[in-house]
PDB file of C-alpha atoms in Angstrom:
ATOM      1  CA  ASP A   1       0.000   0.000   0.000  1.00 64.00           C
ATOM      2  CA  ALA A   2       1.236   3.510  -0.803  1.00 81.00           C
ATOM      3  CA  GLY A   3       0.282   4.882   2.569  1.00 94.00           C
ATOM      4  CA  VAL A   4      -1.633   8.091   3.116  1.00 97.00           C
ATOM      5  CA  ILE A   5      -1.193  10.433   0.184  1.00 97.00           C
ATOM      6  CA  GLN A   6      -1.450  14.198   0.479  1.00 97.00           C
ATOM      7  CA  SER A   7      -1.289  16.876  -2.143  1.00 97.00           C
ATOM      8  CA  PRO A   8       0.121  19.329  -2.727  1.00 97.00           C
ATOM      9  CA  ARG A   9       3.244  18.861  -0.616  1.00 95.00           C
ATOM     10  CA  HIS A  10       3.899  22.589  -0.604  1.00 96.00           C
ATOM     11  CA  GLU A  11       1.585  25.508  -1.225  1.00 96.00           C
ATOM     12  CA  VAL A  12       2.384  29.190  -1.303  1.00 96.00           C
ATOM     13  CA  THR A  13      -0.521  31.557  -1.741  1.00 96.00           C
ATOM     14  CA  GLU A  14      -1.533  35.118  -1.088  1.00 96.00           C
ATOM     15  CA  MET A  15      -3.851  36.250   1.644  1.00 96.00           C
ATOM     16  CA  GLY A  16      -7.467  36.055   0.579  1.00 96.00           C
ATOM     17  CA  GLN A  17      -7.012  33.183  -1.836  1.00 97.00           C
ATOM     18  CA  GLU A  18      -8.779  29.850  -1.526  1.00 97.00           C
ATOM     19  CA  VAL A  19      -6.613  26.889  -0.609  1.00 97.00           C
ATOM     20  CA  THR A  20      -7.605  23.252  -1.055  1.00 98.00           C
ATOM     21  CA  LEU A  21      -5.630  20.441   0.512  1.00 98.00           C
ATOM     22  CA  ARG A  22      -6.235  16.861  -0.536  1.00 98.00           C
ATOM     23  CA  CYS A  23      -5.866  13.505   1.142  1.00 98.00           C
ATOM     24  CA  LYS A  24      -6.205   9.906   0.083  1.00 98.00           C
ATOM     25  CA  PRO A  25      -6.340   7.565   3.093  1.00 97.00           C
ATOM     26  CA  ILE A  26      -5.098   4.001   3.193  1.00 96.00           C
ATOM     27  CA  SER A  27      -7.588   1.691   1.547  1.00 95.00           C
ATOM     28  CA  GLY A  28      -9.832  -0.015   4.059  1.00 93.00           C
ATOM     29  CA  HIS A  29      -9.305   2.543   6.804  1.00 94.00           C
ATOM     30  CA  ASP A  30     -12.565   3.818   8.263  1.00 94.00           C
ATOM     31  CA  TYR A  31     -11.212   6.883  10.067  1.00 94.00           C
ATOM     32  CA  LEU A  32      -9.622   9.968   8.570  1.00 96.00           C
ATOM     33  CA  PHE A  33      -8.088  12.798  10.567  1.00 96.00           C
ATOM     34  CA  TRP A  34      -6.933  16.299   9.637  1.00 97.00           C
ATOM     35  CA  TYR A  35      -4.264  17.923  11.816  1.00 96.00           C
ATOM     36  CA  ARG A  36      -2.484  21.248  11.814  1.00 96.00           C
ATOM     37  CA  GLN A  37       1.006  21.763  13.217  1.00 95.00           C
ATOM     38  CA  THR A  38       2.596  25.103  14.038  1.00 93.00           C
ATOM     39  CA  MET A  39       5.577  26.087  16.104  1.00 89.00           C
ATOM     40  CA  MET A  40       3.367  28.027  18.493  1.00 88.00           C
ATOM     41  CA  ARG A  41       0.589  25.498  19.055  1.00 89.00           C
ATOM     42  CA  GLY A  42       2.145  22.168  18.125  1.00 90.00           C
ATOM     43  CA  LEU A  43      -0.135  19.476  16.730  1.00 93.00           C
ATOM     44  CA  GLU A  44      -3.865  20.136  16.768  1.00 93.00           C
ATOM     45  CA  LEU A  45      -6.702  17.929  15.594  1.00 94.00           C
ATOM     46  CA  LEU A  46      -8.978  19.876  13.280  1.00 96.00           C
ATOM     47  CA  ILE A  47     -11.618  17.309  12.331  1.00 96.00           C
ATOM     48  CA  TYR A  48     -12.070  13.616  11.888  1.00 95.00           C
ATOM     49  CA  PHE A  49     -14.381  11.410   9.842  1.00 96.00           C
ATOM     50  CA  ASN A  50     -15.725   7.923  10.361  1.00 95.00           C
ATOM     51  CA  ASN A  51     -16.989   6.172   7.251  1.00 94.00           C
ATOM     52  CA  ASN A  52     -16.991   9.515   5.406  1.00 95.00           C
ATOM     53  CA  VAL A  53     -19.128  11.226   8.050  1.00 95.00           C
ATOM     54  CA  PRO A  54     -17.663  14.128  10.058  1.00 95.00           C
ATOM     55  CA  ILE A  55     -17.702  13.121  13.721  1.00 93.00           C
ATOM     56  CA  ASP A  56     -15.934  15.929  15.543  1.00 91.00           C
ATOM     57  CA  ASP A  57     -15.092  19.264  13.971  1.00 92.00           C
ATOM     58  CA  SER A  58     -14.588  21.151  17.220  1.00 90.00           C
ATOM     59  CA  GLY A  59     -10.967  21.767  16.317  1.00 91.00           C
ATOM     60  CA  MET A  60     -11.784  23.649  13.128  1.00 93.00           C
ATOM     61  CA  PRO A  61     -10.610  27.167  13.905  1.00 86.00           C
ATOM     62  CA  GLU A  62     -13.388  29.131  12.243  1.00 84.00           C
ATOM     63  CA  ASP A  63     -15.838  29.248   9.387  1.00 90.00           C
ATOM     64  CA  ARG A  64     -13.082  29.874   6.907  1.00 95.00           C
ATOM     65  CA  PHE A  65     -12.150  26.206   7.273  1.00 96.00           C
ATOM     66  CA  SER A  66     -14.234  23.402   5.832  1.00 97.00           C
ATOM     67  CA  ALA A  67     -13.599  19.708   5.235  1.00 97.00           C
ATOM     68  CA  LYS A  68     -15.381  17.130   3.160  1.00 97.00           C
ATOM     69  CA  MET A  69     -15.082  13.441   2.509  1.00 97.00           C
ATOM     70  CA  PRO A  70     -17.212  12.625  -0.526  1.00 96.00           C
ATOM     71  CA  ASN A  71     -16.085   8.991  -0.592  1.00 95.00           C
ATOM     72  CA  ALA A  72     -13.899   6.536   1.283  1.00 94.00           C
ATOM     73  CA  SER A  73     -10.802   7.331  -0.731  1.00 95.00           C
ATOM     74  CA  PHE A  74     -10.737  11.118  -0.791  1.00 96.00           C
ATOM     75  CA  SER A  75     -10.976  14.082   1.536  1.00 98.00           C
ATOM     76  CA  THR A  76     -10.394  17.796   1.183  1.00 98.00           C
ATOM     77  CA  LEU A  77      -9.620  20.579   3.616  1.00 98.00           C
ATOM     78  CA  LYS A  78     -10.464  23.999   2.279  1.00 98.00           C
ATOM     79  CA  ILE A  79      -9.522  27.415   3.596  1.00 97.00           C
ATOM     80  CA  GLN A  80     -11.400  30.363   2.156  1.00 96.00           C
ATOM     81  CA  PRO A  81     -10.258  33.077   2.443  1.00 96.00           C
ATOM     82  CA  SER A  82      -6.763  32.206   3.609  1.00 96.00           C
ATOM     83  CA  GLU A  83      -4.862  34.361   6.104  1.00 96.00           C
ATOM     84  CA  PRO A  84      -1.168  34.496   7.045  1.00 96.00           C
ATOM     85  CA  ARG A  85      -1.931  32.892  10.425  1.00 95.00           C
ATOM     86  CA  ASP A  86      -3.099  29.785   8.569  1.00 96.00           C
ATOM     87  CA  SER A  87       0.509  29.101   7.596  1.00 97.00           C
ATOM     88  CA  ALA A  88       1.312  25.672   9.017  1.00 97.00           C
ATOM     89  CA  VAL A  89       1.891  22.069   8.095  1.00 96.00           C
ATOM     90  CA  TYR A  90      -1.364  20.199   7.591  1.00 97.00           C
ATOM     91  CA  PHE A  91      -1.310  16.457   8.120  1.00 97.00           C
ATOM     92  CA  CYS A  92      -3.864  13.895   7.145  1.00 97.00           C
ATOM     93  CA  ALA A  93      -3.932  10.525   8.903  1.00 96.00           C
ATOM     94  CA  SER A  94      -6.068   7.420   8.739  1.00 95.00           C
ATOM     95  CA  SER A  95      -6.755   4.490  11.007  1.00 93.00           C
ATOM     96  CA  ARG A  96      -8.389   1.169  10.469  1.00 91.00           C
ATOM     97  CA  THR A  97     -11.262   0.676  12.817  1.00 81.00           C
ATOM     98  CA  ALA A  98     -11.388   3.080  15.737  1.00 77.00           C
ATOM     99  CA  ARG A  99     -10.416   6.602  16.676  1.00 72.00           C
ATOM    100  CA  ARG A 100      -8.098   5.236  19.349  1.00 77.00           C
ATOM    101  CA  GLU A 101      -6.190   2.886  17.067  1.00 83.00           C
ATOM    102  CA  THR A 102      -2.803   3.438  15.452  1.00 87.00           C
ATOM    103  CA  GLN A 103      -2.907   6.246  12.935  1.00 91.00           C
ATOM    104  CA  TYR A 104      -0.893   6.396   9.744  1.00 94.00           C
ATOM    105  CA  PHE A 105       0.173   9.880   8.767  1.00 95.00           C
ATOM    106  CA  GLY A 106       0.606  11.392   5.374  1.00 96.00           C
ATOM    107  CA  PRO A 107       3.711  13.446   4.555  1.00 95.00           C
ATOM    108  CA  GLY A 108       1.914  16.704   5.222  1.00 96.00           C
ATOM    109  CA  THR A 109       1.228  19.828   3.197  1.00 97.00           C
ATOM    110  CA  ARG A 110       3.364  22.827   4.081  1.00 96.00           C
ATOM    111  CA  LEU A 111       1.214  25.921   3.581  1.00 97.00           C
ATOM    112  CA  LEU A 112       2.546  29.446   3.477  1.00 97.00           C
ATOM    113  CA  VAL A 113       0.087  32.313   3.190  1.00 96.00           C
ATOM    114  CA  LEU A 114       1.725  35.603   2.324  1.00 96.00           C
TER     115      LEU A 114
ATOM    116  CA  LYS B   1      -3.343  24.416  31.530  1.00 64.00           C
ATOM    117  CA  ASN B   2      -1.969  21.674  29.324  1.00 84.00           C
ATOM    118  CA  GLU B   3      -3.772  18.363  29.505  1.00 92.00           C
ATOM    119  CA  VAL B   4      -0.576  16.590  28.403  1.00 95.00           C
ATOM    120  CA  GLU B   5       2.857  17.421  29.770  1.00 95.00           C
ATOM    121  CA  GLN B   6       6.074  15.974  28.420  1.00 96.00           C
ATOM    122  CA  SER B   7       9.543  16.025  29.894  1.00 96.00           C
ATOM    123  CA  PRO B   8      12.186  16.822  29.108  1.00 97.00           C
ATOM    124  CA  GLN B   9      11.536  19.335  26.337  1.00 95.00           C
ATOM    125  CA  ASN B  10      15.017  18.827  24.917  1.00 97.00           C
ATOM    126  CA  LEU B  11      17.416  15.961  25.373  1.00 97.00           C
ATOM    127  CA  THR B  12      20.917  15.371  24.088  1.00 97.00           C
ATOM    128  CA  ALA B  13      22.497  11.953  24.520  1.00 97.00           C
ATOM    129  CA  GLN B  14      25.608  10.103  23.482  1.00 97.00           C
ATOM    130  CA  GLU B  15      25.196   7.179  21.159  1.00 97.00           C
ATOM    131  CA  GLY B  16      24.515   4.036  23.151  1.00 97.00           C
ATOM    132  CA  GLU B  17      22.854   5.738  26.091  1.00 97.00           C
ATOM    133  CA  PHE B  18      19.534   4.646  27.556  1.00 97.00           C
ATOM    134  CA  ILE B  19      16.907   7.343  27.093  1.00 97.00           C
ATOM    135  CA  THR B  20      13.620   7.977  28.860  1.00 98.00           C
ATOM    136  CA  ILE B  21      10.951  10.449  27.814  1.00 98.00           C
ATOM    137  CA  ASN B  22       8.019  11.050  30.122  1.00 98.00           C
ATOM    138  CA  CYS B  23       4.401  11.965  29.522  1.00 98.00           C
ATOM    139  CA  SER B  24       1.835  12.903  32.159  1.00 97.00           C
ATOM    140  CA  TYR B  25      -1.786  13.654  31.455  1.00 97.00           C
ATOM    141  CA  SER B  26      -4.712  14.964  33.431  1.00 95.00           C
ATOM    142  CA  VAL B  27      -7.754  13.652  31.572  1.00 93.00           C
ATOM    143  CA  GLY B  28      -9.432  10.281  31.331  1.00 92.00           C
ATOM    144  CA  ILE B  29      -8.227   8.422  28.290  1.00 92.00           C
ATOM    145  CA  SER B  30      -8.978   5.359  26.230  1.00 90.00           C
ATOM    146  CA  ALA B  31      -5.554   5.272  24.592  1.00 92.00           C
ATOM    147  CA  LEU B  32      -2.177   6.962  24.494  1.00 95.00           C
ATOM    148  CA  HIS B  33      -0.001   7.282  21.422  1.00 95.00           C
ATOM    149  CA  TRP B  34       3.697   7.911  21.033  1.00 96.00           C
ATOM    150  CA  LEU B  35       4.574   9.633  17.762  1.00 96.00           C
ATOM    151  CA  GLN B  36       7.967  10.223  16.198  1.00 96.00           C
ATOM    152  CA  GLN B  37       8.595  13.202  13.953  1.00 95.00           C
ATOM    153  CA  HIS B  38      11.833  13.221  12.018  1.00 90.00           C
ATOM    154  CA  PRO B  39      13.667  16.392  10.969  1.00 85.00           C
ATOM    155  CA  GLY B  40      12.107  16.082   7.531  1.00 82.00           C
ATOM    156  CA  GLY B  41       8.711  16.522   9.135  1.00 84.00           C
ATOM    157  CA  GLY B  42       7.129  13.113   8.612  1.00 91.00           C
ATOM    158  CA  ILE B  43       5.199  11.632  11.529  1.00 94.00           C
ATOM    159  CA  VAL B  44       5.229   7.969  12.415  1.00 93.00           C
ATOM    160  CA  SER B  45       3.121   6.322  15.067  1.00 92.00           C
ATOM    161  CA  LEU B  46       5.395   4.266  17.309  1.00 94.00           C
ATOM    162  CA  PHE B  47       2.981   2.834  19.859  1.00 93.00           C
ATOM    163  CA  MET B  48      -0.641   2.838  20.858  1.00 93.00           C
ATOM    164  CA  LEU B  49      -1.122   1.923  24.520  1.00 93.00           C
ATOM    165  CA  SER B  50      -4.151   1.401  26.688  1.00 92.00           C
ATOM    166  CA  SER B  51      -2.399  -0.536  29.447  1.00 92.00           C
ATOM    167  CA  GLY B  52       0.858  -2.216  30.389  1.00 94.00           C
ATOM    168  CA  LYS B  53       3.889  -2.231  28.180  1.00 95.00           C
ATOM    169  CA  LYS B  54       4.811  -2.620  24.529  1.00 95.00           C
ATOM    170  CA  LYS B  55       8.189  -3.274  22.939  1.00 95.00           C
ATOM    171  CA  HIS B  56       9.341  -2.803  19.366  1.00 93.00           C
ATOM    172  CA  GLY B  57      13.027  -3.312  18.710  1.00 95.00           C
ATOM    173  CA  ARG B  58      14.958  -0.902  20.922  1.00 97.00           C
ATOM    174  CA  LEU B  59      11.842   1.031  21.867  1.00 96.00           C
ATOM    175  CA  ILE B  60       9.747   0.295  24.934  1.00 97.00           C
ATOM    176  CA  ALA B  61       6.616   2.154  25.978  1.00 97.00           C
ATOM    177  CA  THR B  62       4.860   1.809  29.307  1.00 97.00           C
ATOM    178  CA  ILE B  63       1.713   3.288  30.743  1.00 97.00           C
ATOM    179  CA  ASN B  64       0.359   3.521  34.272  1.00 96.00           C
ATOM    180  CA  ILE B  65      -3.327   4.346  34.029  1.00 94.00           C
ATOM    181  CA  GLN B  66      -3.735   4.966  37.761  1.00 94.00           C
ATOM    182  CA  GLU B  67      -0.882   7.449  37.839  1.00 96.00           C
ATOM    183  CA  LYS B  68      -1.784   8.923  34.417  1.00 96.00           C
ATOM    184  CA  HIS B  69       1.760   8.568  33.254  1.00 97.00           C
ATOM    185  CA  SER B  70       3.581   7.006  30.333  1.00 98.00           C
ATOM    186  CA  SER B  71       7.240   6.598  29.480  1.00 98.00           C
ATOM    187  CA  LEU B  72       9.039   5.966  26.233  1.00 98.00           C
ATOM    188  CA  HIS B  73      12.415   4.268  26.565  1.00 98.00           C
ATOM    189  CA  ILE B  74      15.082   3.920  23.910  1.00 97.00           C
ATOM    190  CA  THR B  75      17.810   1.411  24.599  1.00 96.00           C
ATOM    191  CA  ALA B  76      21.231   1.674  22.942  1.00 95.00           C
ATOM    192  CA  SER B  77      20.355   5.005  21.349  1.00 97.00           C
ATOM    193  CA  HIS B  78      21.585   5.763  17.859  1.00 96.00           C
ATOM    194  CA  PRO B  79      21.915   9.016  15.900  1.00 96.00           C
ATOM    195  CA  ARG B  80      19.021   7.919  13.683  1.00 94.00           C
ATOM    196  CA  ASP B  81      16.797   8.121  16.787  1.00 96.00           C
ATOM    197  CA  SER B  82      17.225  11.898  16.665  1.00 96.00           C
ATOM    198  CA  ALA B  83      13.709  13.235  16.266  1.00 97.00           C
ATOM    199  CA  VAL B  84      10.865  14.902  18.119  1.00 97.00           C
ATOM    200  CA  TYR B  85       8.783  12.487  20.169  1.00 97.00           C
ATOM    201  CA  ILE B  86       5.177  13.482  20.782  1.00 97.00           C
ATOM    202  CA  CYS B  87       2.783  12.036  23.319  1.00 97.00           C
ATOM    203  CA  ALA B  88      -0.896  12.129  22.357  1.00 94.00           C
ATOM    204  CA  VAL B  89      -3.881  10.968  24.377  1.00 94.00           C
ATOM    205  CA  VAL B  90      -7.349  10.003  23.237  1.00 90.00           C
ATOM    206  CA  GLY B  91     -10.135  10.885  25.621  1.00 88.00           C
ATOM    207  CA  ASN B  92     -13.285  12.782  24.838  1.00 84.00           C
ATOM    208  CA  GLN B  93     -10.965  14.813  22.671  1.00 86.00           C
ATOM    209  CA  PHE B  94      -7.461  14.418  21.326  1.00 89.00           C
ATOM    210  CA  TYR B  95      -4.707  16.115  23.316  1.00 92.00           C
ATOM    211  CA  PHE B  96      -1.075  16.479  22.321  1.00 94.00           C
ATOM    212  CA  GLY B  97       2.100  17.130  24.234  1.00 94.00           C
ATOM    213  CA  THR B  98       4.477  19.752  22.943  1.00 92.00           C
ATOM    214  CA  GLY B  99       7.083  17.151  22.110  1.00 94.00           C
ATOM    215  CA  THR B 100      10.555  16.165  23.268  1.00 97.00           C
ATOM    216  CA  SER B 101      13.376  16.999  20.913  1.00 96.00           C
ATOM    217  CA  LEU B 102      16.015  14.265  21.078  1.00 97.00           C
ATOM    218  CA  THR B 103      19.488  14.573  19.619  1.00 97.00           C
ATOM    219  CA  VAL B 104      21.785  11.566  19.760  1.00 97.00           C
ATOM    220  CA  ILE B 105      25.428  12.402  19.177  1.00 97.00           C
ATOM    221  CA  PRO B 106      27.740   9.811  17.590  1.00 95.00           C
TER     222      PRO B 106
END
């Protein structure tokens, strides 16, 4: 298996632009997680899905952030409009059967908003 | 107040040394994870614990549910162990420690 795939790996954009991050989880994994990592705040869970359904989005910072999982093999995290404080590394992870089980992380998307 | 506290924040060791990283938490949990983040940024899950002890190669992780404490041990440390080690707990929410930066010198 190729593992969790994220794209793009790097994104540089200007403030106010829409940013879309993509994730393909490991096949057969029921849970998908979106994380954000910054120097100031460390790792934070933004949202997670179970069987394509959003379960907990309490970590989503504000309405500018939205996430979807239209099918079992694809998820997006969208920021509109983007702001410089959104600059971070965004990780996607998946796990097989339960939110407490071992998670497999993607390589991350490094986002810089100018 | 941080729900998860790690110590030490930074650690430098000579190759071959035995290393311990500690994690204390203040919330009820169903599982605790140890994550490893290499300088390149990738994150790997090392262990998932709900009780007792787990061992994988030179790595050993223990958890004491009553004391709300976990330790990650590295035996015979090697420069390739240099990374940031993050403790994460799963309760009603997910909580993360700020990480321990380990440098192993040849």
